[in-house]
Amino acid sequence: MNNKVIPKLLSICILLLVIAGCRKKAWDEFYNRPDSLADPIYAQLNNKGNFKNLLALINKSGYKQVLALGGGYWTLFAPNDEAFDKYFKDKGIEDVSAIDSATARAMVQFCLVYNSFEKSRLDDYQATANNQGWTPSIAFRRTTAYYTGFYKDTGLNNKPITAIASNRNNTPESLTGNYVLGDDNNKYITYFTDDFFNSAGLSASDYNYFYPNSTYTGFNVAEAKVVTKDIPAENGVIHEIDRVISPLQSIDEYIRTKPEYSSFRALLNRMYANNTIQFIYNTDATHRYQVLTGKNDSVFVKAYSPLLSFSPNNENFLKLEENDGQKDCWTMFIPNNAAVDNYVKKVLCEYYPSLDQMPIEIIADFLNAHLFATAVWPSKFAVTRNKFSEPARFDPVTDVFDRKILSNGIVYGTTKVEDADVFSTVYSKAYLNPAYSLMTRLLNATGLRLMIGSSSVPVNVFLISDKAFAAAGYSFNVSKNQYEYTAPGSAATTNGVADKLKRIALTCAFFDPYKSAVDDLSGADIVKSGTAGIEGDFIKFNNNTIVTGGLQDDGKTAIVDSVKTASNGKVYFISDLLTYSERLVGSHIKDLGTASSSEFNYFWQYLSNSYIYNTATTDILGLTGFNTVFVPNNKAIVAAVNDSLLPGTGTVPNMVPNFNPSDPKGKDLVRKFIQFHIIYGHTIVPDGNVSGSFDTYLKDTVGNSVKINVVNTKGALYIRDNSQRPDPKNISRLLMPQSNNLSNRCVIHLVDNYFKYN
């Protein structure tokens, strides 16, 4: 090689080496770990010098490599050595060597939260819906690395099985218990910050209710105080705490270990009749278990009934958003065995031989009264609602003997049951009695349950037995999901009677201001069913016998068999259906006025000969909905004739009625007179409730209803017309006892005067 070439090549090589060295230095400066970066969590704990026991626990757990490397992001709630000294003393052990590796792993995992959160971020909720992002000061929980996984349970016929907890609330349409493969059902850890407490309206007393031996500092984790917050690490953040926190059980796991709750748990874990749980074989979970363990067990998902407000073994909360478990959790009030046993015997099973025979909805309602799908804090019992919109009706001082914050919720052990409206109101007298199943169904279908089943709504009700419905030909076909009617003595069955039965049911409820009128049925009165501002059918009672328009048509009465008192009113058990009249109003006026001696006779004669009356059907033209008919007595009719409001013969003041005028003017006078004596849209009786100005069926020249004014007092009605007649000539009064005649959505009264519209 040329001697001149060699030096050149050497120079080029040296230059390349220099360039490469410079580039590596720049690379290292850019990509190497910065000197200012904190050490990984494991090294930081080691550097601090007061986490020797925690480090030993981490070593034993198998998590050293995870925490020693810089990858990943974690939040570690780290008990210091002083915390472990307390723990060892409480457990009666010397040191970490007495803790097995599985327990060590669980303890480390439970203190290890996914992602890195300084104190200022821990109480912020990571909202995912609509890309909302951080929502400040409403979070009090975070997901840990710990989960239970497969466990041993007891299936049908007391057979031991391998199970896994459901990781979602169940749904009616799910065949898998709504179990989601790949979700390990990780447990949550609960912490308490000043920002969250201020946002939620909580105080130190809420914290100390659960942890009476700890001091609330504004940053606590379970029973521990945070001694040093926000210790930075390359792979997360460390919060030093003064207590060792053991992994928490779920609600399902907790009550399994508590014999004092065995009666409530028996209701919560029914498997044979009226099931509230089932164990559902899962192929994927079985395969995973067999791969992990080498065993050939089948795995079953423990799934709670979709009728329940939540699944007590679900650690994920609702999962409507990915992280919604950060800001809420379940709450269960668990009555002790004595309270449950007594309530089941005296209330739930008053009319059932056992829980097996009652509808499962009753069991579900009892359980759901105690299951709140939200956090119920000690100071918030009165304002936090369950699925029935009812508060926790417990005294946190005298009624609660056990209180725990668990991995998926809060548990309160109580000495009494939740006093649920569904079991204490007038509704319960039908709901809990199988002899009133059709009545219960109708109360639900009409929406009456929502009102009569609320302890805050005063109401009296009449209940009709299945036997009475059957005697009248009515039943419910469960397989066809329809109400049916079979006429007595007939084999033909028809449907299409739902509306009729619902109207009968609506006639059985009396709210304020009508409730007080039926507080005592030993007297006599006429009362509107329903509530103020809503028209309903009327009933009449006399010495514990009841008449409606329909019963009156059939010549029958309903008898009060017995009476019970509930939390919001009285229940009258009656012998027959409160049927409504299906006859037209004109037919009842005919009944009242046909007799020549009747005070309704003159009005009836004018009506029957008018062109607004259909003789064949007894229909009054244009009459619809609810109405009140005021019939002037015969003397008042004669006075109206002499006042030129009705056609007549002779001369004033001795004119007599012409009931069938042939001239158009006379016919129209009759039409106007009749229409002005019928109130449209309202039924009014002398009960002191409804007064005011009311539309009649008569229209003025521009089509507006001509009104009359009614003053309503108990036992009397005063009706003032629009005429310029001086008092008292323009005032009409009810004539009793000929008034208060029941018709089809109508009441017919007799009055001592006529109404003048001009």
CSV table of C-alpha atoms in Angstrom, one decimal, residues 15-309:
chain,number,residue,atom,x,y,z
A,15,LEU,CA,-11.9,11.4,12.8
A,16,LEU,CA,-14.7,8.9,12.6
A,17,LEU,CA,-14.0,7.7,16.2
A,18,VAL,CA,-14.0,11.2,17.4
A,19,ILE,CA,-17.3,11.9,15.7
A,20,ALA,CA,-18.8,8.7,17.0
A,21,GLY,CA,-17.7,9.6,20.5
A,22,CYS,CA,-19.2,13.0,20.3
A,23,ARG,CA,-22.5,11.6,19.0
A,24,LYS,CA,-22.6,9.0,21.8
A,25,LYS,CA,-22.0,11.6,24.3
A,26,ALA,CA,-24.9,13.7,22.9
A,27,TRP,CA,-27.1,10.6,22.8
A,28,ASP,CA,-26.3,9.8,26.4
A,29,GLU,CA,-26.9,13.3,27.5
A,30,PHE,CA,-30.3,13.3,25.8
A,31,TYR,CA,-31.5,9.8,26.7
A,32,ASN,CA,-29.7,8.8,29.9
A,33,ARG,CA,-31.5,9.0,33.2
A,34,PRO,CA,-31.3,12.6,34.4
A,35,ASP,CA,-29.3,13.1,37.6
A,36,SER,CA,-32.2,15.1,39.1
A,37,LEU,CA,-34.7,12.1,38.6
A,38,ALA,CA,-35.6,10.5,41.8
A,39,ASP,CA,-34.8,6.8,42.4
A,40,PRO,CA,-37.4,4.1,41.8
A,41,ILE,CA,-39.8,3.3,44.6
A,42,TYR,CA,-37.8,0.4,46.0
A,43,ALA,CA,-34.6,2.5,46.1
A,44,GLN,CA,-36.4,5.5,47.6
A,45,LEU,CA,-37.7,3.3,50.4
A,46,ASN,CA,-34.2,1.9,51.0
A,47,ASN,CA,-32.7,5.4,51.0
A,48,LYS,CA,-35.2,6.7,53.6
A,49,GLY,CA,-34.0,4.2,56.1
A,50,ASN,CA,-37.3,3.7,58.0
A,51,PHE,CA,-38.9,1.2,55.6
A,52,LYS,CA,-36.8,-1.9,56.4
A,53,ASN,CA,-39.9,-4.1,57.3
A,54,LEU,CA,-41.8,-2.9,54.2
A,55,LEU,CA,-38.8,-3.7,52.0
A,56,ALA,CA,-38.6,-7.2,53.6
A,57,LEU,CA,-42.3,-7.6,52.8
A,58,ILE,CA,-41.8,-6.5,49.2
A,59,ASN,CA,-38.9,-8.9,48.8
A,60,LYS,CA,-41.1,-11.7,50.1
A,61,SER,CA,-44.1,-10.7,47.9
A,62,GLY,CA,-42.2,-11.0,44.7
A,63,TYR,CA,-42.7,-7.3,43.9
A,64,LYS,CA,-39.1,-6.1,44.3
A,65,GLN,CA,-38.4,-6.2,40.6
A,66,VAL,CA,-41.6,-4.3,39.8
A,67,LEU,CA,-40.8,-1.5,42.2
A,68,ALA,CA,-37.1,-1.5,41.7
A,69,LEU,CA,-37.2,-0.8,38.0
A,70,GLY,CA,-38.1,2.6,36.6
A,71,GLY,CA,-41.0,1.3,34.4
A,72,GLY,CA,-44.6,1.9,35.2
A,73,TYR,CA,-46.4,4.3,37.4
A,74,TRP,CA,-47.6,3.5,40.9
A,75,THR,CA,-48.9,5.2,44.1
A,76,LEU,CA,-47.6,3.3,47.2
A,77,PHE,CA,-49.1,3.9,50.6
A,78,ALA,CA,-46.0,2.9,52.5
A,79,PRO,CA,-46.2,1.9,56.2
A,80,ASN,CA,-43.0,2.9,58.0
A,81,ASP,CA,-41.1,0.7,60.5
A,82,GLU,CA,-43.0,2.1,63.5
A,83,ALA,CA,-46.2,1.1,61.8
A,84,PHE,CA,-44.9,-2.4,61.4
A,85,ASP,CA,-43.9,-2.6,65.0
A,86,LYS,CA,-47.5,-1.9,66.0
A,87,TYR,CA,-48.7,-4.5,63.5
A,88,PHE,CA,-46.3,-7.2,64.8
A,89,LYS,CA,-47.4,-6.5,68.3
A,90,ASP,CA,-51.1,-6.7,67.4
A,91,LYS,CA,-50.6,-9.9,65.5
A,92,GLY,CA,-48.4,-11.5,68.1
A,93,ILE,CA,-45.5,-12.1,65.7
A,94,GLU,CA,-41.8,-11.1,65.7
A,95,ASP,CA,-41.2,-9.8,62.2
A,96,VAL,CA,-41.9,-10.2,58.5
A,97,SER,CA,-40.5,-13.8,58.5
A,98,ALA,CA,-43.8,-14.9,60.2
A,99,ILE,CA,-45.8,-13.7,57.2
A,100,ASP,CA,-46.2,-16.2,54.3
A,101,SER,CA,-45.4,-15.1,50.8
A,102,ALA,CA,-49.1,-15.1,49.7
A,103,THR,CA,-50.1,-12.8,52.5
A,104,ALA,CA,-47.1,-10.6,51.9
A,105,ARG,CA,-48.1,-10.3,48.2
A,106,ALA,CA,-51.6,-9.4,49.1
A,107,MET,CA,-50.5,-6.8,51.6
A,108,VAL,CA,-48.2,-5.1,49.1
A,109,GLN,CA,-50.7,-5.2,46.3
A,110,PHE,CA,-53.4,-3.7,48.4
A,111,CYS,CA,-51.2,-0.7,49.2
A,112,LEU,CA,-50.2,-0.3,45.6
A,113,VAL,CA,-52.5,1.9,43.5
A,114,TYR,CA,-52.3,1.9,39.7
A,115,ASN,CA,-50.9,5.2,38.3
A,116,SER,CA,-49.1,8.0,40.2
A,117,PHE,CA,-51.2,10.4,42.3
A,118,GLU,CA,-49.9,13.1,44.5
A,119,LYS,CA,-52.2,14.2,47.3
A,120,SER,CA,-53.6,17.1,45.3
A,121,ARG,CA,-54.8,14.7,42.6
A,122,LEU,CA,-56.0,11.7,44.7
A,123,ASP,CA,-59.4,13.3,45.5
A,124,ASP,CA,-60.0,14.3,41.8
A,125,TYR,CA,-62.2,12.0,39.7
A,126,GLN,CA,-60.8,10.8,36.4
A,127,ALA,CA,-64.0,11.2,34.4
A,128,THR,CA,-64.2,9.5,31.0
A,129,ALA,CA,-67.7,10.4,29.8
A,130,ASN,CA,-67.7,13.1,27.2
A,131,ASN,CA,-64.0,13.6,27.7
A,132,GLN,CA,-64.6,15.5,30.9
A,133,GLY,CA,-61.2,14.7,32.4
A,134,TRP,CA,-60.5,15.6,36.0
A,135,THR,CA,-63.4,16.5,38.2
A,136,PRO,CA,-62.0,18.0,41.4
A,137,SER,CA,-62.6,16.9,45.0
A,138,ILE,CA,-65.2,14.2,44.5
A,139,ALA,CA,-63.0,11.0,44.7
A,140,PHE,CA,-62.1,9.0,47.8
A,141,ARG,CA,-61.1,5.6,46.3
A,142,ARG,CA,-58.5,4.2,43.9
A,143,THR,CA,-58.0,0.8,42.3
A,144,THR,CA,-55.3,-1.3,43.8
A,145,ALA,CA,-53.2,-4.1,42.3
A,146,TYR,CA,-54.9,-6.6,44.6
A,147,TYR,CA,-57.7,-9.0,43.7
A,148,THR,CA,-59.1,-12.2,45.2
A,149,GLY,CA,-59.5,-14.3,42.1
A,150,PHE,CA,-60.6,-17.9,42.4
A,151,TYR,CA,-61.9,-19.1,45.8
A,152,LYS,CA,-63.8,-22.0,47.4
A,153,ASP,CA,-67.5,-21.7,47.9
A,154,THR,CA,-70.5,-24.0,48.5
A,155,GLY,CA,-72.9,-24.7,45.7
A,156,LEU,CA,-76.1,-26.7,45.5
A,157,ASN,CA,-76.5,-29.6,47.9
A,158,ASN,CA,-73.6,-28.2,49.9
A,159,LYS,CA,-71.2,-29.3,47.3
A,160,PRO,CA,-67.8,-27.5,47.5
A,161,ILE,CA,-67.0,-25.7,44.2
A,162,THR,CA,-64.3,-23.4,42.8
A,163,ALA,CA,-65.9,-20.0,42.2
A,164,ILE,CA,-65.0,-16.5,41.1
A,165,ALA,CA,-66.9,-13.3,42.1
A,166,SER,CA,-68.9,-11.5,39.5
A,167,ASN,CA,-67.2,-8.3,38.4
A,168,ARG,CA,-70.4,-6.6,37.3
A,169,ASN,CA,-73.9,-6.1,38.5
A,170,ASN,CA,-76.1,-8.7,37.0
A,171,THR,CA,-78.7,-7.9,34.3
A,172,PRO,CA,-82.0,-9.8,33.5
A,173,GLU,CA,-80.9,-10.7,29.9
A,174,SER,CA,-77.4,-12.0,30.9
A,175,LEU,CA,-76.7,-15.7,30.7
A,176,THR,CA,-73.3,-15.4,32.3
A,177,GLY,CA,-74.1,-13.3,35.3
A,178,ASN,CA,-72.7,-10.3,33.3
A,179,TYR,CA,-69.2,-11.6,34.1
A,180,VAL,CA,-66.5,-9.8,32.0
A,181,LEU,CA,-63.5,-11.9,31.1
A,182,GLY,CA,-60.2,-10.2,31.6
A,183,ASP,CA,-61.4,-8.0,34.4
A,184,ASP,CA,-59.8,-9.2,37.6
A,185,ASN,CA,-62.3,-7.4,39.9
A,186,ASN,CA,-59.5,-5.5,41.6
A,187,LYS,CA,-60.2,-4.1,45.0
A,188,TYR,CA,-60.3,-0.4,46.0
A,189,ILE,CA,-58.6,1.3,48.8
A,190,THR,CA,-60.3,4.2,50.5
A,191,TYR,CA,-58.7,7.5,51.7
A,192,PHE,CA,-59.9,10.7,53.2
A,193,THR,CA,-58.7,14.1,52.2
A,194,ASP,CA,-59.8,17.6,53.4
A,195,ASP,CA,-60.8,18.7,49.9
A,196,PHE,CA,-63.1,15.7,49.5
A,197,PHE,CA,-64.6,16.1,53.0
A,198,ASN,CA,-65.3,19.8,52.3
A,199,SER,CA,-66.9,19.0,48.9
A,200,ALA,CA,-69.0,16.2,50.4
A,201,GLY,CA,-70.0,18.1,53.5
A,202,LEU,CA,-68.3,15.6,55.8
A,203,SER,CA,-66.4,16.2,59.0
A,204,ALA,CA,-63.9,14.4,61.3
A,205,SER,CA,-66.8,12.8,63.1
A,206,ASP,CA,-67.6,10.8,59.9
A,207,TYR,CA,-64.1,9.5,59.8
A,208,ASN,CA,-63.9,8.7,63.5
A,209,TYR,CA,-67.2,6.9,63.3
A,210,PHE,CA,-65.3,4.1,61.5
A,211,TYR,CA,-61.9,4.7,63.0
A,212,PRO,CA,-62.4,5.8,66.6
A,213,ASN,CA,-58.7,5.1,67.5
A,214,SER,CA,-57.3,7.2,64.7
A,215,THR,CA,-57.0,11.0,64.3
A,216,TYR,CA,-58.4,12.6,61.2
A,217,THR,CA,-55.7,14.9,59.8
A,218,GLY,CA,-57.1,15.8,56.4
A,219,PHE,CA,-55.1,13.0,54.7
A,220,ASN,CA,-55.8,9.5,56.0
A,221,VAL,CA,-55.8,6.1,54.3
A,222,ALA,CA,-58.2,3.7,56.0
A,223,GLU,CA,-57.2,3.9,59.7
A,224,ALA,CA,-53.7,5.3,58.9
A,225,LYS,CA,-52.5,8.9,58.9
A,226,VAL,CA,-50.2,10.0,56.1
A,227,VAL,CA,-47.0,11.1,57.8
A,228,THR,CA,-45.2,12.3,54.7
A,229,LYS,CA,-47.0,12.9,51.4
A,230,ASP,CA,-45.8,13.1,47.9
A,231,ILE,CA,-42.4,11.4,48.1
A,232,PRO,CA,-41.3,11.4,44.5
A,233,ALA,CA,-40.0,8.3,42.7
A,234,GLU,CA,-39.0,7.5,39.2
A,235,ASN,CA,-41.9,5.1,38.8
A,236,GLY,CA,-44.5,6.9,40.9
A,237,VAL,CA,-45.1,8.5,44.2
A,238,ILE,CA,-44.9,7.4,47.8
A,239,HIS,CA,-47.2,8.4,50.7
A,240,GLU,CA,-45.7,7.4,54.1
A,241,ILE,CA,-48.4,6.1,56.6
A,242,ASP,CA,-48.3,5.2,60.3
A,243,ARG,CA,-50.3,2.0,60.1
A,244,VAL,CA,-50.1,-1.2,58.2
A,245,ILE,CA,-53.2,-1.6,56.1
A,246,SER,CA,-54.3,-5.2,55.6
A,247,PRO,CA,-56.2,-6.1,52.4
A,248,LEU,CA,-59.9,-5.5,52.9
A,249,GLN,CA,-62.7,-7.9,52.2
A,250,SER,CA,-65.6,-7.2,49.9
A,251,ILE,CA,-69.1,-7.0,51.4
A,252,ASP,CA,-69.8,-10.5,50.1
A,253,GLU,CA,-66.6,-11.8,51.8
A,254,TYR,CA,-67.2,-10.0,55.0
A,255,ILE,CA,-70.7,-11.2,55.8
A,256,ARG,CA,-69.6,-14.8,54.9
A,257,THR,CA,-67.5,-14.7,58.0
A,258,LYS,CA,-70.0,-13.1,60.4
A,259,PRO,CA,-72.4,-15.5,62.0
A,260,GLU,CA,-74.4,-12.6,63.5
A,261,TYR,CA,-75.6,-11.9,59.9
A,262,SER,CA,-76.4,-15.4,58.9
A,263,SER,CA,-80.1,-14.8,58.6
A,264,PHE,CA,-79.7,-11.8,56.3
A,265,ARG,CA,-77.1,-13.7,54.3
A,266,ALA,CA,-79.5,-16.6,54.0
A,267,LEU,CA,-81.9,-14.2,52.2
A,268,LEU,CA,-79.1,-12.7,50.2
A,269,ASN,CA,-77.8,-16.2,49.1
A,270,ARG,CA,-80.9,-18.2,48.3
A,271,MET,CA,-80.2,-21.0,45.8
A,272,TYR,CA,-83.2,-23.4,45.9
A,273,ALA,CA,-86.4,-21.4,45.7
A,274,ASN,CA,-86.8,-17.7,45.0
A,275,ASN,CA,-83.1,-17.6,44.1
A,276,THR,CA,-81.1,-14.5,44.9
A,277,ILE,CA,-77.8,-16.1,43.7
A,278,GLN,CA,-76.7,-18.7,41.2
A,279,PHE,CA,-73.4,-20.3,40.4
A,280,ILE,CA,-72.9,-20.1,36.6
A,281,TYR,CA,-70.4,-22.3,34.9
A,282,ASN,CA,-67.9,-20.3,32.9
A,283,THR,CA,-65.7,-21.9,30.2
A,284,ASP,CA,-63.1,-19.2,29.9
A,285,ALA,CA,-62.7,-18.8,33.7
A,286,THR,CA,-62.4,-22.6,33.9
A,287,HIS,CA,-59.7,-22.7,31.3
A,288,ARG,CA,-57.7,-19.9,32.9
A,289,TYR,CA,-57.9,-21.6,36.3
A,290,GLN,CA,-56.7,-25.0,34.9
A,291,VAL,CA,-53.8,-23.3,33.1
A,292,LEU,CA,-52.7,-21.4,36.2
A,293,THR,CA,-53.1,-24.2,38.7
A,294,GLY,CA,-52.8,-27.4,36.7
A,295,LYS,CA,-56.0,-28.6,38.4
A,296,ASN,CA,-59.1,-29.8,36.5
A,297,ASP,CA,-61.8,-28.0,38.6
A,298,SER,CA,-64.7,-26.3,36.9
A,299,VAL,CA,-65.1,-22.7,37.8
A,300,PHE,CA,-68.5,-21.0,38.5
A,301,VAL,CA,-69.3,-17.3,38.6
A,302,LYS,CA,-71.1,-16.3,41.7
A,303,ALA,CA,-73.9,-14.1,40.3
A,304,TYR,CA,-76.4,-12.2,42.3
A,305,SER,CA,-80.0,-11.7,41.1
A,306,PRO,CA,-80.5,-8.8,38.8
A,307,LEU,CA,-83.4,-7.8,41.0
A,308,LEU,CA,-80.9,-6.6,43.6
A,309,SER,CA,-79.7,-3.0,43.7
